[in-house]
PDB file of C-alpha atoms in Angstrom:
ATOM      1  CA  ASP A 562     -24.102  -9.865  -4.428  1.00 65.00           C
ATOM      2  CA  ALA A 563     -21.090  -8.700  -6.127  1.00 73.00           C
ATOM      3  CA  ASP A 564     -21.467  -7.067  -9.039  1.00 93.00           C
ATOM      4  CA  VAL A 565     -18.581  -8.412 -10.673  1.00 96.00           C
ATOM      5  CA  THR A 566     -17.588 -12.229  -9.014  1.00 97.00           C
ATOM      6  CA  GLN A 567     -14.576 -13.715  -9.457  1.00 97.00           C
ATOM      7  CA  THR A 568     -13.566 -17.634  -8.996  1.00 97.00           C
ATOM      8  CA  PRO A 569     -11.393 -18.983  -7.553  1.00 97.00           C
ATOM      9  CA  ARG A 570     -10.301 -15.998  -5.031  1.00 96.00           C
ATOM     10  CA  ASN A 571      -7.281 -18.141  -4.026  1.00 97.00           C
ATOM     11  CA  ARG A 572      -5.467 -20.843  -6.022  1.00 97.00           C
ATOM     12  CA  ILE A 573      -2.452 -22.740  -5.754  1.00 97.00           C
ATOM     13  CA  THR A 574      -1.158 -25.063  -8.405  1.00 96.00           C
ATOM     14  CA  LYS A 575       2.070 -26.685  -9.726  1.00 97.00           C
ATOM     15  CA  THR A 576       4.204 -25.586 -12.702  1.00 97.00           C
ATOM     16  CA  GLY A 577       2.441 -27.145 -16.035  1.00 97.00           C
ATOM     17  CA  LYS A 578      -0.871 -27.458 -14.514  1.00 97.00           C
ATOM     18  CA  ARG A 579      -3.916 -25.837 -16.590  1.00 96.00           C
ATOM     19  CA  ILE A 580      -5.913 -23.361 -14.749  1.00 97.00           C
ATOM     20  CA  MET A 581      -8.911 -21.282 -15.178  1.00 98.00           C
ATOM     21  CA  LEU A 582      -9.883 -18.141 -13.575  1.00 98.00           C
ATOM     22  CA  GLU A 583     -13.563 -17.618 -14.080  1.00 98.00           C
ATOM     23  CA  CYS A 584     -15.369 -14.253 -14.214  1.00 98.00           C
ATOM     24  CA  SER A 585     -19.172 -13.197 -14.006  1.00 97.00           C
ATOM     25  CA  GLN A 586     -20.994 -10.295 -13.889  1.00 97.00           C
ATOM     26  CA  THR A 587     -24.133  -8.559 -13.460  1.00 95.00           C
ATOM     27  CA  LYS A 588     -23.196  -5.137 -14.249  1.00 91.00           C
ATOM     28  CA  GLY A 589     -24.705  -5.482 -17.924  1.00 91.00           C
ATOM     29  CA  HIS A 590     -21.696  -4.156 -19.586  1.00 91.00           C
ATOM     30  CA  ASP A 591     -20.821  -5.423 -22.771  1.00 90.00           C
ATOM     31  CA  ARG A 592     -16.745  -4.754 -22.213  1.00 92.00           C
ATOM     32  CA  MET A 593     -14.748  -6.987 -19.946  1.00 95.00           C
ATOM     33  CA  TYR A 594     -10.986  -7.174 -19.214  1.00 96.00           C
ATOM     34  CA  TRP A 595      -8.488  -9.004 -17.522  1.00 97.00           C
ATOM     35  CA  TYR A 596      -5.928  -7.614 -15.332  1.00 97.00           C
ATOM     36  CA  ARG A 597      -2.526  -8.767 -13.902  1.00 97.00           C
ATOM     37  CA  GLN A 598      -1.157  -7.331 -10.371  1.00 96.00           C
ATOM     38  CA  ASP A 599       2.272  -7.329  -9.108  1.00 93.00           C
ATOM     39  CA  PRO A 600       3.963  -5.612  -6.527  1.00 86.00           C
ATOM     40  CA  GLY A 601       5.647  -2.484  -7.849  1.00 84.00           C
ATOM     41  CA  LEU A 602       4.068  -2.853 -11.637  1.00 87.00           C
ATOM     42  CA  GLY A 603       0.869  -1.704 -11.180  1.00 90.00           C
ATOM     43  CA  LEU A 604      -2.054  -3.290 -13.191  1.00 94.00           C
ATOM     44  CA  ARG A 605      -1.451  -4.702 -16.647  1.00 95.00           C
ATOM     45  CA  LEU A 606      -4.115  -5.280 -19.078  1.00 94.00           C
ATOM     46  CA  ILE A 607      -3.846  -9.187 -20.482  1.00 96.00           C
ATOM     47  CA  TYR A 608      -7.075  -9.481 -22.651  1.00 96.00           C
ATOM     48  CA  TYR A 609     -10.328  -7.713 -23.264  1.00 95.00           C
ATOM     49  CA  SER A 610     -13.610  -8.073 -24.885  1.00 94.00           C
ATOM     50  CA  PHE A 611     -16.002  -5.783 -26.194  1.00 90.00           C
ATOM     51  CA  ASP A 612     -18.908  -8.452 -27.022  1.00 89.00           C
ATOM     52  CA  VAL A 613     -19.066 -12.049 -27.309  1.00 91.00           C
ATOM     53  CA  LYS A 614     -17.309 -12.421 -30.581  1.00 91.00           C
ATOM     54  CA  ASP A 615     -15.070  -9.649 -30.265  1.00 93.00           C
ATOM     55  CA  ILE A 616     -11.633 -10.949 -28.362  1.00 95.00           C
ATOM     56  CA  ASN A 617      -8.483  -8.442 -28.105  1.00 94.00           C
ATOM     57  CA  LYS A 618      -4.833  -8.878 -26.820  1.00 95.00           C
ATOM     58  CA  GLY A 619      -3.469  -6.464 -24.195  1.00 93.00           C
ATOM     59  CA  GLU A 620      -0.168  -5.665 -22.958  1.00 90.00           C
ATOM     60  CA  ILE A 621       0.806  -8.894 -21.590  1.00 95.00           C
ATOM     61  CA  SER A 622      -1.142 -11.739 -23.330  1.00 96.00           C
ATOM     62  CA  ASP A 623       1.612 -14.294 -23.598  1.00 95.00           C
ATOM     63  CA  GLY A 624       0.953 -17.536 -22.009  1.00 95.00           C
ATOM     64  CA  TYR A 625      -2.640 -16.565 -21.347  1.00 97.00           C
ATOM     65  CA  SER A 626      -6.152 -17.399 -23.420  1.00 97.00           C
ATOM     66  CA  VAL A 627      -9.567 -15.978 -22.802  1.00 97.00           C
ATOM     67  CA  SER A 628     -12.877 -17.506 -23.692  1.00 97.00           C
ATOM     68  CA  ARG A 629     -16.377 -14.821 -23.631  1.00 96.00           C
ATOM     69  CA  GLN A 630     -18.769 -17.516 -22.954  1.00 92.00           C
ATOM     70  CA  ALA A 631     -21.612 -14.827 -22.700  1.00 94.00           C
ATOM     71  CA  GLN A 632     -22.182 -11.066 -22.411  1.00 94.00           C
ATOM     72  CA  ALA A 633     -21.667 -11.843 -18.309  1.00 96.00           C
ATOM     73  CA  LYS A 634     -19.405 -14.254 -18.169  1.00 97.00           C
ATOM     74  CA  PHE A 635     -15.320 -14.136 -19.274  1.00 98.00           C
ATOM     75  CA  SER A 636     -12.950 -16.571 -18.135  1.00 98.00           C
ATOM     76  CA  LEU A 637      -9.083 -16.288 -18.372  1.00 98.00           C
ATOM     77  CA  SER A 638      -6.937 -19.403 -18.716  1.00 98.00           C
ATOM     78  CA  LEU A 639      -3.183 -20.481 -18.336  1.00 96.00           C
ATOM     79  CA  GLU A 640      -2.531 -23.341 -20.374  1.00 92.00           C
ATOM     80  CA  SER A 641       0.441 -24.692 -19.182  1.00 96.00           C
ATOM     81  CA  ALA A 642       1.383 -22.597 -15.436  1.00 96.00           C
ATOM     82  CA  ILE A 643       4.456 -21.263 -14.850  1.00 96.00           C
ATOM     83  CA  PRO A 644       6.028 -19.481 -11.526  1.00 96.00           C
ATOM     84  CA  ASN A 645       6.119 -15.980 -13.062  1.00 95.00           C
ATOM     85  CA  GLN A 646       2.725 -16.231 -13.737  1.00 97.00           C
ATOM     86  CA  THR A 647       2.187 -15.992  -9.957  1.00 97.00           C
ATOM     87  CA  ALA A 648       0.094 -13.134  -9.521  1.00 97.00           C
ATOM     88  CA  LEU A 649      -3.058 -11.338  -8.317  1.00 97.00           C
ATOM     89  CA  TYR A 650      -5.649 -11.356 -11.108  1.00 98.00           C
ATOM     90  CA  PHE A 651      -8.533  -8.758 -11.683  1.00 97.00           C
ATOM     91  CA  CYS A 652     -11.590  -9.302 -13.983  1.00 97.00           C
ATOM     92  CA  ALA A 653     -13.411  -6.191 -14.602  1.00 96.00           C
ATOM     93  CA  THR A 654     -16.410  -4.424 -16.900  1.00 95.00           C
ATOM     94  CA  SER A 655     -16.723  -1.076 -17.884  1.00 91.00           C
ATOM     95  CA  ASP A 656     -19.342   1.190 -19.455  1.00 81.00           C
ATOM     96  CA  LEU A 657     -18.983   4.964 -20.553  1.00 74.00           C
ATOM     97  CA  ASN A 658     -20.237   7.410 -18.320  1.00 71.00           C
ATOM     98  CA  ARG A 659     -22.185  10.751 -19.335  1.00 65.00           C
ATOM     99  CA  ALA A 660     -18.858  12.447 -19.704  1.00 69.00           C
ATOM    100  CA  GLY A 661     -18.071   9.823 -22.060  1.00 71.00           C
ATOM    101  CA  ALA A 662     -15.128   8.105 -20.189  1.00 76.00           C
ATOM    102  CA  ASN A 663     -14.493   4.323 -19.415  1.00 81.00           C
ATOM    103  CA  VAL A 664     -14.902   3.535 -15.880  1.00 88.00           C
ATOM    104  CA  LEU A 665     -13.683  -0.044 -14.622  1.00 92.00           C
ATOM    105  CA  THR A 666     -15.848  -2.080 -12.135  1.00 94.00           C
ATOM    106  CA  PHE A 667     -13.561  -4.455 -10.622  1.00 96.00           C
ATOM    107  CA  GLY A 668     -13.946  -7.870  -8.879  1.00 97.00           C
ATOM    108  CA  ALA A 669     -12.168  -8.759  -5.935  1.00 96.00           C
ATOM    109  CA  GLY A 670      -8.938 -10.762  -7.562  1.00 97.00           C
ATOM    110  CA  SER A 671      -8.165 -14.128  -7.421  1.00 97.00           C
ATOM    111  CA  ARG A 672      -4.801 -14.841  -6.271  1.00 97.00           C
ATOM    112  CA  LEU A 673      -2.697 -17.214  -8.385  1.00 97.00           C
ATOM    113  CA  THR A 674       0.212 -19.246  -6.902  1.00 97.00           C
ATOM    114  CA  VAL A 675       2.281 -21.186  -9.227  1.00 97.00           C
ATOM    115  CA  LEU A 676       4.708 -23.602  -7.593  1.00 96.00           C
TER     116      LEU A 676
ATOM    117  CA  GLY B1294       3.541   3.659 -26.110  1.00 80.00           C
ATOM    118  CA  GLU B1295       2.267   5.313 -23.277  1.00 86.00           C
ATOM    119  CA  ASN B1296       4.195   4.759 -19.811  1.00 92.00           C
ATOM    120  CA  VAL B1297       2.857   6.208 -16.476  1.00 96.00           C
ATOM    121  CA  GLU B1298       5.391   6.287 -13.451  1.00 96.00           C
ATOM    122  CA  GLN B1299       3.927   7.197  -9.956  1.00 97.00           C
ATOM    123  CA  HIS B1300       5.768   8.372  -7.023  1.00 97.00           C
ATOM    124  CA  PRO B1301       6.265   7.788  -4.004  1.00 97.00           C
ATOM    125  CA  SER B1302       5.725   4.088  -3.505  1.00 96.00           C
ATOM    126  CA  THR B1303       4.614   4.161  -0.244  1.00 97.00           C
ATOM    127  CA  LEU B1304       3.366   7.578   1.772  1.00 98.00           C
ATOM    128  CA  SER B1305       2.985   7.727   5.456  1.00 98.00           C
ATOM    129  CA  VAL B1306       0.753  10.677   7.173  1.00 97.00           C
ATOM    130  CA  GLN B1307      -0.668  11.740  10.166  1.00 97.00           C
ATOM    131  CA  GLU B1308      -4.430  11.698  10.203  1.00 97.00           C
ATOM    132  CA  GLY B1309      -5.308  15.208   9.517  1.00 97.00           C
ATOM    133  CA  ASP B1310      -2.434  15.748   7.518  1.00 97.00           C
ATOM    134  CA  SER B1311      -2.427  16.149   3.809  1.00 98.00           C
ATOM    135  CA  ALA B1312      -1.126  13.544   1.249  1.00 98.00           C
ATOM    136  CA  VAL B1313      -0.042  14.140  -2.694  1.00 98.00           C
ATOM    137  CA  ILE B1314       0.622  11.444  -4.844  1.00 98.00           C
ATOM    138  CA  LYS B1315       2.207  12.387  -8.252  1.00 98.00           C
ATOM    139  CA  CYS B1316       2.298  10.756 -11.877  1.00 98.00           C
ATOM    140  CA  THR B1317       3.724  11.602 -15.049  1.00 98.00           C
ATOM    141  CA  TYR B1318       2.885  10.053 -18.477  1.00 97.00           C
ATOM    142  CA  SER B1319       4.949   9.821 -21.600  1.00 96.00           C
ATOM    143  CA  ASP B1320       2.170  10.074 -24.415  1.00 93.00           C
ATOM    144  CA  SER B1321       1.067  13.793 -25.093  1.00 92.00           C
ATOM    145  CA  ALA B1322      -1.922  12.334 -26.537  1.00 90.00           C
ATOM    146  CA  SER B1323      -3.448  10.787 -23.638  1.00 92.00           C
ATOM    147  CA  ASN B1324      -6.118  13.144 -22.368  1.00 90.00           C
ATOM    148  CA  TYR B1325      -8.015  11.119 -19.530  1.00 91.00           C
ATOM    149  CA  PHE B1326      -6.635  10.506 -16.518  1.00 94.00           C
ATOM    150  CA  PRO B1327      -8.372   8.633 -13.729  1.00 95.00           C
ATOM    151  CA  TRP B1328      -7.311   7.617 -10.074  1.00 97.00           C
ATOM    152  CA  TYR B1329      -8.101   4.228  -8.295  1.00 97.00           C
ATOM    153  CA  LYS B1330      -8.220   3.258  -4.659  1.00 98.00           C
ATOM    154  CA  GLN B1331      -7.426  -0.020  -3.867  1.00 97.00           C
ATOM    155  CA  GLU B1332      -8.618  -1.189  -0.072  1.00 96.00           C
ATOM    156  CA  LEU B1333      -7.012  -4.504   1.206  1.00 93.00           C
ATOM    157  CA  GLY B1334      -8.586  -7.534  -0.343  1.00 91.00           C
ATOM    158  CA  LYS B1335     -10.696  -5.444  -2.784  1.00 93.00           C
ATOM    159  CA  GLY B1336     -10.626  -4.645  -6.606  1.00 95.00           C
ATOM    160  CA  PRO B1337      -9.880  -0.925  -7.163  1.00 96.00           C
ATOM    161  CA  GLN B1338     -12.428   1.577  -7.622  1.00 96.00           C
ATOM    162  CA  LEU B1339     -12.449   4.703  -9.429  1.00 94.00           C
ATOM    163  CA  ILE B1340     -12.401   7.618  -6.880  1.00 96.00           C
ATOM    164  CA  ILE B1341     -11.785  10.694  -9.324  1.00 95.00           C
ATOM    165  CA  ASP B1342     -10.690  11.229 -12.947  1.00 93.00           C
ATOM    166  CA  ILE B1343      -9.917  14.457 -15.214  1.00 92.00           C
ATOM    167  CA  ARG B1344      -9.525  15.366 -18.748  1.00 88.00           C
ATOM    168  CA  SER B1345      -7.318  17.426 -20.194  1.00 85.00           C
ATOM    169  CA  ASN B1346      -9.222  20.440 -20.619  1.00 84.00           C
ATOM    170  CA  VAL B1347      -9.537  20.836 -16.936  1.00 83.00           C
ATOM    171  CA  GLY B1348      -6.718  21.814 -14.990  1.00 88.00           C
ATOM    172  CA  GLU B1349      -8.072  20.781 -11.553  1.00 93.00           C
ATOM    173  CA  LYS B1350     -11.204  18.882 -10.384  1.00 93.00           C
ATOM    174  CA  LYS B1351     -12.178  18.558  -7.005  1.00 96.00           C
ATOM    175  CA  ASP B1352     -14.715  16.239  -4.825  1.00 94.00           C
ATOM    176  CA  GLN B1353     -14.916  16.615  -1.070  1.00 95.00           C
ATOM    177  CA  ARG B1354     -11.381  16.047   0.340  1.00 97.00           C
ATOM    178  CA  ILE B1355      -9.844  14.834  -2.636  1.00 98.00           C
ATOM    179  CA  ALA B1356      -8.728  17.220  -5.742  1.00 97.00           C
ATOM    180  CA  VAL B1357      -6.599  16.468  -8.739  1.00 97.00           C
ATOM    181  CA  THR B1358      -4.672  18.623 -10.844  1.00 96.00           C
ATOM    182  CA  LEU B1359      -3.162  18.123 -13.963  1.00 96.00           C
ATOM    183  CA  ASN B1360      -0.020  20.003 -16.049  1.00 95.00           C
ATOM    184  CA  LYS B1361      -0.426  18.799 -19.738  1.00 93.00           C
ATOM    185  CA  THR B1362       2.939  20.965 -20.609  1.00 93.00           C
ATOM    186  CA  ALA B1363       4.858  19.026 -18.223  1.00 94.00           C
ATOM    187  CA  LYS B1364       2.924  15.624 -18.502  1.00 95.00           C
ATOM    188  CA  HIS B1365       2.175  15.806 -14.835  1.00 96.00           C
ATOM    189  CA  PHE B1366      -0.922  14.761 -12.570  1.00 97.00           C
ATOM    190  CA  SER B1367      -1.390  14.892  -8.976  1.00 98.00           C
ATOM    191  CA  LEU B1368      -3.836  13.393  -6.561  1.00 98.00           C
ATOM    192  CA  HIS B1369      -4.181  15.640  -3.607  1.00 98.00           C
ATOM    193  CA  ILE B1370      -6.309  14.318  -0.056  1.00 98.00           C
ATOM    194  CA  THR B1371      -6.663  16.784   2.358  1.00 97.00           C
ATOM    195  CA  GLU B1372      -7.758  15.937   5.954  1.00 97.00           C
ATOM    196  CA  THR B1373      -6.493  12.584   5.743  1.00 98.00           C
ATOM    197  CA  GLN B1374      -8.384   9.761   7.860  1.00 97.00           C
ATOM    198  CA  PRO B1375      -7.821   6.492   8.554  1.00 96.00           C
ATOM    199  CA  GLU B1376     -10.255   5.112   6.131  1.00 96.00           C
ATOM    200  CA  ASP B1377      -7.872   6.659   3.216  1.00 98.00           C
ATOM    201  CA  SER B1378      -5.568   4.128   3.785  1.00 98.00           C
ATOM    202  CA  ALA B1379      -5.040   2.062   0.948  1.00 97.00           C
ATOM    203  CA  VAL B1380      -3.265   1.519  -2.377  1.00 97.00           C
ATOM    204  CA  TYR B1381      -3.812   4.477  -5.096  1.00 98.00           C
ATOM    205  CA  PHE B1382      -3.273   4.040  -8.753  1.00 97.00           C
ATOM    206  CA  CYS B1383      -2.885   6.320 -11.404  1.00 97.00           C
ATOM    207  CA  ALA B1384      -3.753   5.928 -15.381  1.00 96.00           C
ATOM    208  CA  ALA B1385      -3.664   7.560 -18.180  1.00 94.00           C
ATOM    209  CA  SER B1386      -5.670   6.806 -21.696  1.00 91.00           C
ATOM    210  CA  ARG B1387      -6.605   8.497 -25.106  1.00 86.00           C
ATOM    211  CA  THR B1388     -10.410   9.036 -24.931  1.00 71.00           C
ATOM    212  CA  ASP B1389     -10.747   7.763 -28.193  1.00 68.00           C
ATOM    213  CA  SER B1390      -8.932   4.636 -26.722  1.00 69.00           C
ATOM    214  CA  SER B1391     -10.369   4.680 -22.982  1.00 66.00           C
ATOM    215  CA  TYR B1392     -10.561   1.074 -22.745  1.00 75.00           C
ATOM    216  CA  LYS B1393      -6.840   0.895 -22.930  1.00 82.00           C
ATOM    217  CA  LEU B1394      -5.756   2.188 -19.611  1.00 89.00           C
ATOM    218  CA  ILE B1395      -2.157   2.177 -18.820  1.00 92.00           C
ATOM    219  CA  PHE B1396      -1.593   2.349 -14.859  1.00 95.00           C
ATOM    220  CA  GLY B1397       0.872   3.301 -12.469  1.00 96.00           C
ATOM    221  CA  SER B1398       2.719   1.309 -10.315  1.00 95.00           C
ATOM    222  CA  GLY B1399       0.299   2.326  -7.339  1.00 96.00           C
ATOM    223  CA  THR B1400       1.162   3.703  -3.946  1.00 97.00           C
ATOM    224  CA  ARG B1401       0.403   2.358  -0.722  1.00 97.00           C
ATOM    225  CA  LEU B1402      -0.946   5.406   1.638  1.00 98.00           C
ATOM    226  CA  LEU B1403      -1.139   4.778   5.557  1.00 98.00           C
ATOM    227  CA  VAL B1404      -2.752   7.231   7.372  1.00 97.00           C
ATOM    228  CA  ARG B1405      -1.726   6.930  11.229  1.00 96.00           C
ATOM    229  CA  PRO B1406      -4.376   7.824  13.602  1.00 92.00           C
TER     230      PRO B1406
END
């Protein structure tokens, strides 16, 4: 089983619909993240969480919300999807390595298309 | 805030040749520079990283160099193999906020057999 599991892997929806992307991890990490990947723009941070009671906005949080239901679960919601939210979404977890660097472990991604 | 620019956006090399991907960053306080590799249908995976107190780091066929003065860092892959074909992302952050990685736009590397 993957360390970081995202569901669904692919989703097509219509403008105005509510969408939830779910993420669960077996790494035992406290830190979890949601990133968005667009061609030519790299990965941009949407939200991050250091523990169940800690939620922080990233670079591009407008139009998104998150919920940290448990240490292992972090979901991303689009309350009213719009076409420019069509993208590949990644969940990630992290821990500090022995050198003190924050190393990210990514899920396989959720491709969202908003028509 | 930090801005990371990455070049080229695509790179095609013959198997066995070397590949170099370059990044520049804007925040002089950034001191942690990882590189992630994303294979088709998968999430990115850390392949090598460097801190600002080191000028170069090697791991088998890959190496990263850092020029703090010019705010440049580069990924070097020698003796490229078809399995090196992937999208590569550079990133930068301050170690006191290393969770806030700023990624470059990515380089699609194709290694021709």
